[in-house]
GROMACS .gro file of N, CA and C in nm:
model
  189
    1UNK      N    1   3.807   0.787  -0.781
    1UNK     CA    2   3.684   0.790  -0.859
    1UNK      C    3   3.563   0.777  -0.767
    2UNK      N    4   3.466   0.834  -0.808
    2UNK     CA    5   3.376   0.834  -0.725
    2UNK      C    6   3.223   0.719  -0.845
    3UNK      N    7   3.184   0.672  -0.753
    3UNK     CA    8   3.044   0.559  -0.823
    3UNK      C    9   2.923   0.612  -0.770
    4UNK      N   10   2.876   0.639  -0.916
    4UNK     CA   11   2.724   0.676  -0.872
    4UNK      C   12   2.635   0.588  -0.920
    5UNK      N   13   2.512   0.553  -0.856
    5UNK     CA   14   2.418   0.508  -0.824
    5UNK      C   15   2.276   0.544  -0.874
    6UNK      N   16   2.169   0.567  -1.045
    6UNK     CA   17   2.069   0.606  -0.961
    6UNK      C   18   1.972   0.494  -1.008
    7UNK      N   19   1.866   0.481  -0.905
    7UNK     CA   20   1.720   0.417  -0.872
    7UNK      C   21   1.631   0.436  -0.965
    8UNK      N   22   1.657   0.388  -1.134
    8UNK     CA   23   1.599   0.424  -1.235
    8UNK      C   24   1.448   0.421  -1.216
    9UNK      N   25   1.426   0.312  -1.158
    9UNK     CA   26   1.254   0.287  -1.078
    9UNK      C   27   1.227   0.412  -1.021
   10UNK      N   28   1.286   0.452  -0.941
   10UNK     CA   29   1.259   0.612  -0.855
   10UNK      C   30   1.257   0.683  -0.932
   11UNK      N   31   1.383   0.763  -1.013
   11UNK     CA   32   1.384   0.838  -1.077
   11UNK      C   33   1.265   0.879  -1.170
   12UNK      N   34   1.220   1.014  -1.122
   12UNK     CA   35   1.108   1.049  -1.219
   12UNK      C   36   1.160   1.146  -1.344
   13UNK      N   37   1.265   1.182  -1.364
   13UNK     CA   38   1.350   1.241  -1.479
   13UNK      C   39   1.276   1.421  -1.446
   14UNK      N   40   1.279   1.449  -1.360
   14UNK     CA   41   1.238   1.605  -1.307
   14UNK      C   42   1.417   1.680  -1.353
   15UNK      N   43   1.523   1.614  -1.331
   15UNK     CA   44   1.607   1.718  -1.409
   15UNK      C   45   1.701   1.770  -1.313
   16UNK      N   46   1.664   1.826  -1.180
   16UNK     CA   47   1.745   1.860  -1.087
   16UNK      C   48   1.918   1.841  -1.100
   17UNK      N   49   1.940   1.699  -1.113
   17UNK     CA   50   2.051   1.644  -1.089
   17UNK      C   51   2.166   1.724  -1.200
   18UNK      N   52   2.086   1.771  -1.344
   18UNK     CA   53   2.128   1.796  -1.464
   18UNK      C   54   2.165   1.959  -1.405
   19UNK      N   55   2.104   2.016  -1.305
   19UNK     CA   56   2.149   2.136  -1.300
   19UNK      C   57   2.292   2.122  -1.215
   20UNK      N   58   2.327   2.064  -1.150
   20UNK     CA   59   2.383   2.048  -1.011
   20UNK      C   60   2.522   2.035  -1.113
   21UNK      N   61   2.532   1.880  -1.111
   21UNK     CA   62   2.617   1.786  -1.217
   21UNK      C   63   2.616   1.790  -1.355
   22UNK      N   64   2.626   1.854  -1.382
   22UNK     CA   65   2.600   1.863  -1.563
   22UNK      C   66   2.695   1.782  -1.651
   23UNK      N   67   2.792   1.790  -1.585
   23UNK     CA   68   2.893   1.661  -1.654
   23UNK      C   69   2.939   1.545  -1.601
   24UNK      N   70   2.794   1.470  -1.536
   24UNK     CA   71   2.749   1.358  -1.479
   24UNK      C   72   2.617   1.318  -1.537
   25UNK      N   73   2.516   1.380  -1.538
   25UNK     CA   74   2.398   1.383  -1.567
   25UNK      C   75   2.314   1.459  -1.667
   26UNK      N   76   2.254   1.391  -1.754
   26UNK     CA   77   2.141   1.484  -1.822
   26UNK      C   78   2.042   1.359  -1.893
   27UNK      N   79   1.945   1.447  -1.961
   27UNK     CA   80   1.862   1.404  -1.983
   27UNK      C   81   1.874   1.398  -2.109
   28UNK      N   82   1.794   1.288  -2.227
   28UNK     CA   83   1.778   1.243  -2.346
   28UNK      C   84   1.682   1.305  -2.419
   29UNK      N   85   1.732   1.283  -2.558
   29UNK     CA   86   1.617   1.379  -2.643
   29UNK      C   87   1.450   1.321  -2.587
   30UNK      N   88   1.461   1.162  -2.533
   30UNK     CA   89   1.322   1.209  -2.499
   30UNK      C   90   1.298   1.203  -2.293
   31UNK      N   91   1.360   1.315  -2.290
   31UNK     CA   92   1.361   1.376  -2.148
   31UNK      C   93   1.403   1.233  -2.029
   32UNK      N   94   1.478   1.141  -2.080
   32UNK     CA   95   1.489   1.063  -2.000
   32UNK      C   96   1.682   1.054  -1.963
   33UNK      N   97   1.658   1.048  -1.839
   33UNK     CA   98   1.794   1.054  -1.747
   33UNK      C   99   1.908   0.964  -1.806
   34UNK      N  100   1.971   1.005  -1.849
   34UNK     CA  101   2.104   0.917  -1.835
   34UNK      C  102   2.232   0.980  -1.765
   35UNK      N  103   2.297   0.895  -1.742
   35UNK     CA  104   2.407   0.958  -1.608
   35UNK      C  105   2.567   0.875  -1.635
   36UNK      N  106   2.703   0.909  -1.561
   36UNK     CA  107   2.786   0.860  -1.547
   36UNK      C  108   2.819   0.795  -1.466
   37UNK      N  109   2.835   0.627  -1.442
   37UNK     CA  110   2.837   0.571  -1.342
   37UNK      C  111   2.977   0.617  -1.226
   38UNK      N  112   3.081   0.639  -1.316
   38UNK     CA  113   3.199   0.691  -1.248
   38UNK      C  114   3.240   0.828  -1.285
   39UNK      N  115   3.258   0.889  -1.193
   39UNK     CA  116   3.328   1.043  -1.197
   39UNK      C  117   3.455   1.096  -1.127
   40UNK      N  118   3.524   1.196  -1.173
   40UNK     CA  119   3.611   1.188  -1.107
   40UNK      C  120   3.624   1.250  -0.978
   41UNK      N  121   3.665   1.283  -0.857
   41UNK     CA  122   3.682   1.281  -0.710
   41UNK      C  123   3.682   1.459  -0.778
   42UNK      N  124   3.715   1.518  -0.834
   42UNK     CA  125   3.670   1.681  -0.831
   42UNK      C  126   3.558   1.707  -0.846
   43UNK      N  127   3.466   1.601  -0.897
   43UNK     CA  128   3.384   1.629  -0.887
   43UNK      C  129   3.237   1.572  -0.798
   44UNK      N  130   3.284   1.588  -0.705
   44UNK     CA  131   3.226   1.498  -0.596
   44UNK      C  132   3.144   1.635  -0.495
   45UNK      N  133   3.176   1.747  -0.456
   45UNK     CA  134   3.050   1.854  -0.419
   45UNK      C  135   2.935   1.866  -0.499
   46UNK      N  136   2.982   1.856  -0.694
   46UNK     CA  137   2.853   1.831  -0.756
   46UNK      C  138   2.781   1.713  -0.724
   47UNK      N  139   2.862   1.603  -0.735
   47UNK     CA  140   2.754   1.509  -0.725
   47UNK      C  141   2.702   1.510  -0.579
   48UNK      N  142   2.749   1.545  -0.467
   48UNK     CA  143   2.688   1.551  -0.336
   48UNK      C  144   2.557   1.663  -0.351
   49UNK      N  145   2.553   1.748  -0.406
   49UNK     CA  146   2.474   1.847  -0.471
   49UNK      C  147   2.362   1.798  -0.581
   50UNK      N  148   2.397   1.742  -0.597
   50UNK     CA  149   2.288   1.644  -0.702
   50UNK      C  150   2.196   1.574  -0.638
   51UNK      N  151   2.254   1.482  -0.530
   51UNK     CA  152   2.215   1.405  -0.443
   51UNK      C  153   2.132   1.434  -0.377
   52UNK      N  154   2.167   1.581  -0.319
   52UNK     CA  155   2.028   1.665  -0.231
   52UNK      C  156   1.954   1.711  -0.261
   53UNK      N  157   1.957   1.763  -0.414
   53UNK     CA  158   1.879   1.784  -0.445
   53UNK      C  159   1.758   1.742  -0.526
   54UNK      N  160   1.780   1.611  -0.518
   54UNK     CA  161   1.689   1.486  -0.584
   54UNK      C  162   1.559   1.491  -0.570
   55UNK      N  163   1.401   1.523  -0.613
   55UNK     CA  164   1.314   1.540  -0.497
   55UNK      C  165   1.286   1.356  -0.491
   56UNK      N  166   1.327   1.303  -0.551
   56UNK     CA  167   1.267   1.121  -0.555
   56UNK      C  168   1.400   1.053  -0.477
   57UNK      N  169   1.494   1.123  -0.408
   57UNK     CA  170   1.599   1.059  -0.400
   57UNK      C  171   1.695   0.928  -0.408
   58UNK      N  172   1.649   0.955  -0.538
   58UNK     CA  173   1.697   0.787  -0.664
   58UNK      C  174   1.833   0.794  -0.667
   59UNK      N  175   1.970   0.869  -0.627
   59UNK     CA  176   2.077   0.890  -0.635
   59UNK      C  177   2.143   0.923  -0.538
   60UNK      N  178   2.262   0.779  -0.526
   60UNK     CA  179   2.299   0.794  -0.440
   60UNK      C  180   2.476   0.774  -0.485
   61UNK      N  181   2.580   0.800  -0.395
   61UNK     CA  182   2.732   0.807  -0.432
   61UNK      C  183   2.763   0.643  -0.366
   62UNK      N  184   2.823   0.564  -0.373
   62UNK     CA  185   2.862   0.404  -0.366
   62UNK      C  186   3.027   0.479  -0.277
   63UNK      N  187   3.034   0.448  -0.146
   63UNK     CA  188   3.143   0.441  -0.126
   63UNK      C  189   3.227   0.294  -0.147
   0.00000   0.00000   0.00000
């Protein structure tokens, strides 16, 4: 399993992560981020992909 991490303080809810990870991350009817703290190890290029593409980089993977 992989643990994700994000920096709700950082996070400005821009969305990125929702394109990357989509079945990790999205956003709420009122445009605010919610995410999966654990995912499974297939899906770990998305979330590395998520990660980079953060522009607030509020998300990070917990080894």
């Amino acid at each position: 399993m992989i643990k994700i991490e994000v920096d709700m303080n950082q996070c400005q809810n821009y969305g990125q992560c929702v394109f990357e990870a989509p079945d990790n991350f999205k956003l709420n009817d009122d445009d605010e981020l919610e995410y999966v703290a654990e995912a499974p190890d297939s899906e770990r290029d998305n979330i590395e992909a998520a990660v980079d593409v953060c522009p607030m980089q509020a998300i990070r993977i917990v080894e």
